[in-house]
Amino acid sequence: MTQNNIDLNLDIQKAYEESLEELSSVLKVHRDTSSRIEDLVANDACSVSLLKCLDSIFKELSDNRSVYPQVSSKGHQLIIDFCEANDLQWRKIKLTPGWPTRDSGTILGFTSEQIDPCLFKWRRNQSPPCYEAESPLLSKNILINSKNKDQFIDHGYLFYTTLRNHDRVYLNQLWQIIKSSLLGNLFVLIAISLGISLIGLAPSFLLSQIIGSAIPNASISLLLQYAAVLVSALLTGNLLNLVRNESVLRIQSVIALRLGPALWDRILRLPVSHLNQFTSSELIERTQAIAEVQSVLSGQTLIAIIDGLLSIVNIGLMIYYSKDLTLIALIVTVLLAIIAITAIRATIKLQIKRFQYESKVTGLTQGILSSIESLRTTASEAFLIREWAKLFGAEQKVDYSIDTINERSSVISEGIGQSLSIIILLFTAYVLFSPGQASQTLSLANLLGFNSAMGVFLGAALSLIGTIVVVQQQVTFLWNRLSSVLSHDVETGTKFQVITKPVQSIQVRDLRFTYPNSNREILKGVNLNIEPGEHVALVGTSGSGKSTLIRLLLGFETIQSGFISYDHQDLKKISLPSLRKFIGAVLQDIELLSGTIGDNIKAGKNISEDEIWVALNNAAIGDKVKDLPLKLSTPVTSGGANMSGGERQRIMLARAFAQKPSILIMDEATSALDNVSQSIVENAIATMSCTRITIAHRLNTIKTADRILMMDKGVVVESGSYDELVSKQSAFWSLVRSQLDAEASIQKTKRSNSF
């Protein structure tokens, strides 16, 4: 494998490293931008040990068996190949001071002396918890602390699982991703919450003791003792709450760090044809469900559920005071729970309608704001405002219904709660004024203690019921919105073959294609064979299938019938992201990224500034960028709205050139360039050692092609060089003649206007 290919594989990881940096920074693990760790592990002797370490990490992240790379590699490249073969994401990290005592997940590290690979595994059962180094090359495992951490270099790797090997994504699969990292933190959270619940019994119990014994006996010392115990309980409870909040934050960080990358990786690997089924606003709203689900499962939700479950300890204290009053309280609690569940379920159904209206309002608003000029040109403002008002009004009606249900259920629940207090007081009065043993056990002190314990139990129980119903309904709804996007097979996975070397030849056999929800067949049995280094031009009238053929070659659309291969490797069996690393494409509908000119050229890859300038010069825009005050740091707005069509096109050409592709695909890529700029671009392309496919209408763009394919109604009707096709005076000649006639007419008009 060449160094260029190694660098290309390294570059594709940069976007993932940067996107994961902020998440991982919560765990105090930071990315090192100054060190090239690949130089540290380019060691032949450690390859076997490195594979064992990687295999161990994979077993922690997945239930599947690992797949060893198909190519022979070593060091850093072995890590890349293993992750590609097993669909793992990875990132380089720098271990900051104090890292041995902070759980950041299993880390691939290296010894300081021999640069031998080893695993840093978190051992929470140690006192204090710390990392332990494991490796076949170590004589024994080493517990890492501040004294011996210098035995290991302060660089390593973190790995993240993906969801690429599933046709659909289910909630239990998400649980499998976070389970190993979450269980320990959940046990800690439950233990702390249990301690808080037990301490929470103290105020109720001490209140009854103060009323029942300290005050009647006028015992100042006893009162002070109870007060000291109460203050101690409150302080301890507050300290435990602080620890619990830290644990909750930790759980939230783990969920975000594990789920976020896996879900977004899945979305970014979905086929373009599947994503095109949704509008941009729908995609934004549906993908935001990732953050919304994490928000629903926030720290307060976890605390409410755990506290509700542990509130059962208050029932024991209530029974201690009075079994009869406890039974009454439980009956009323069930009644309140039924009312709460009914109200919540009713509002959730309305919430679904509200979300639907909100999605429509958002989409219409985005459409209005993005096409204000067109609206004013056609004087359509009033019509769209009416449509917007209709949808917004329907959304507000649903909001009003939700508020009405909440208010009514609140009033009913408050009335029942007050009724419970009255019932308890009446029952207590009956017991106190009736002869018998019961009147001796239920005193005023016990009544106050019971009321205090009941209040804690009732609040926690109702909060638990409401939280569970809301979480279940909201998570189900949000997940359904998200799963509609995720419910499609991805473009990559262990079942696909990873392309590890440049491809140059293309074979197409009997290719047929029809767009979904359309009866018109766009391609009708296209056959094509492109040799390495060949320049092939596709020409034809609009709608002849040229751009559709390009989309199929890039894997943007799914092959329905026929066969496409690269270097005789079936496209259906190829990992498309690995293939596209070697293809430079400039398409009609590709827009510039929001950022800088340099960002757009690099497109997330590790391309040097010198290489960027070479690409810009080859795209005939280098001099213009040099004249700009900020040069490569010049801002580019979303879509390149602050640039002309020719400038956007040249920057996209420079982006393709900078990748040094083995196949270059250009769909009307120079249509906005003048003749001088086009000549510069053509000369630059001529020096590139690559296979070329060009779609263009301008004759001077296709004249130099080795072969021209004339397409008409989804079929290749003519094939040959420019001179051969012109000499036939058939379909291609008709296209050429019509263009020459049009150019002659334009020149004639210009001459007549000059007089």
CSV table of C-alpha atoms in Angstrom, one decimal, residues 621-634:
chain,number,residue,atom,x,y,z
A,621,ILE,CA,-8.8,30.6,-9.1
A,622,GLY,CA,-5.5,30.6,-7.2
A,623,ASP,CA,-4.6,34.2,-8.1
A,624,LYS,CA,-8.0,35.5,-7.1
A,625,VAL,CA,-7.8,33.8,-3.7
A,626,LYS,CA,-4.3,35.3,-3.1
A,627,ASP,CA,-5.7,38.8,-3.7
A,628,LEU,CA,-8.3,38.3,-1.0
A,629,PRO,CA,-7.4,39.9,2.4
A,630,LEU,CA,-8.0,36.6,4.3
A,631,LYS,CA,-6.8,34.3,1.5
A,632,LEU,CA,-7.6,30.7,2.4
A,633,SER,CA,-9.4,31.9,5.6
A,634,THR,CA,-12.0,33.9,3.5
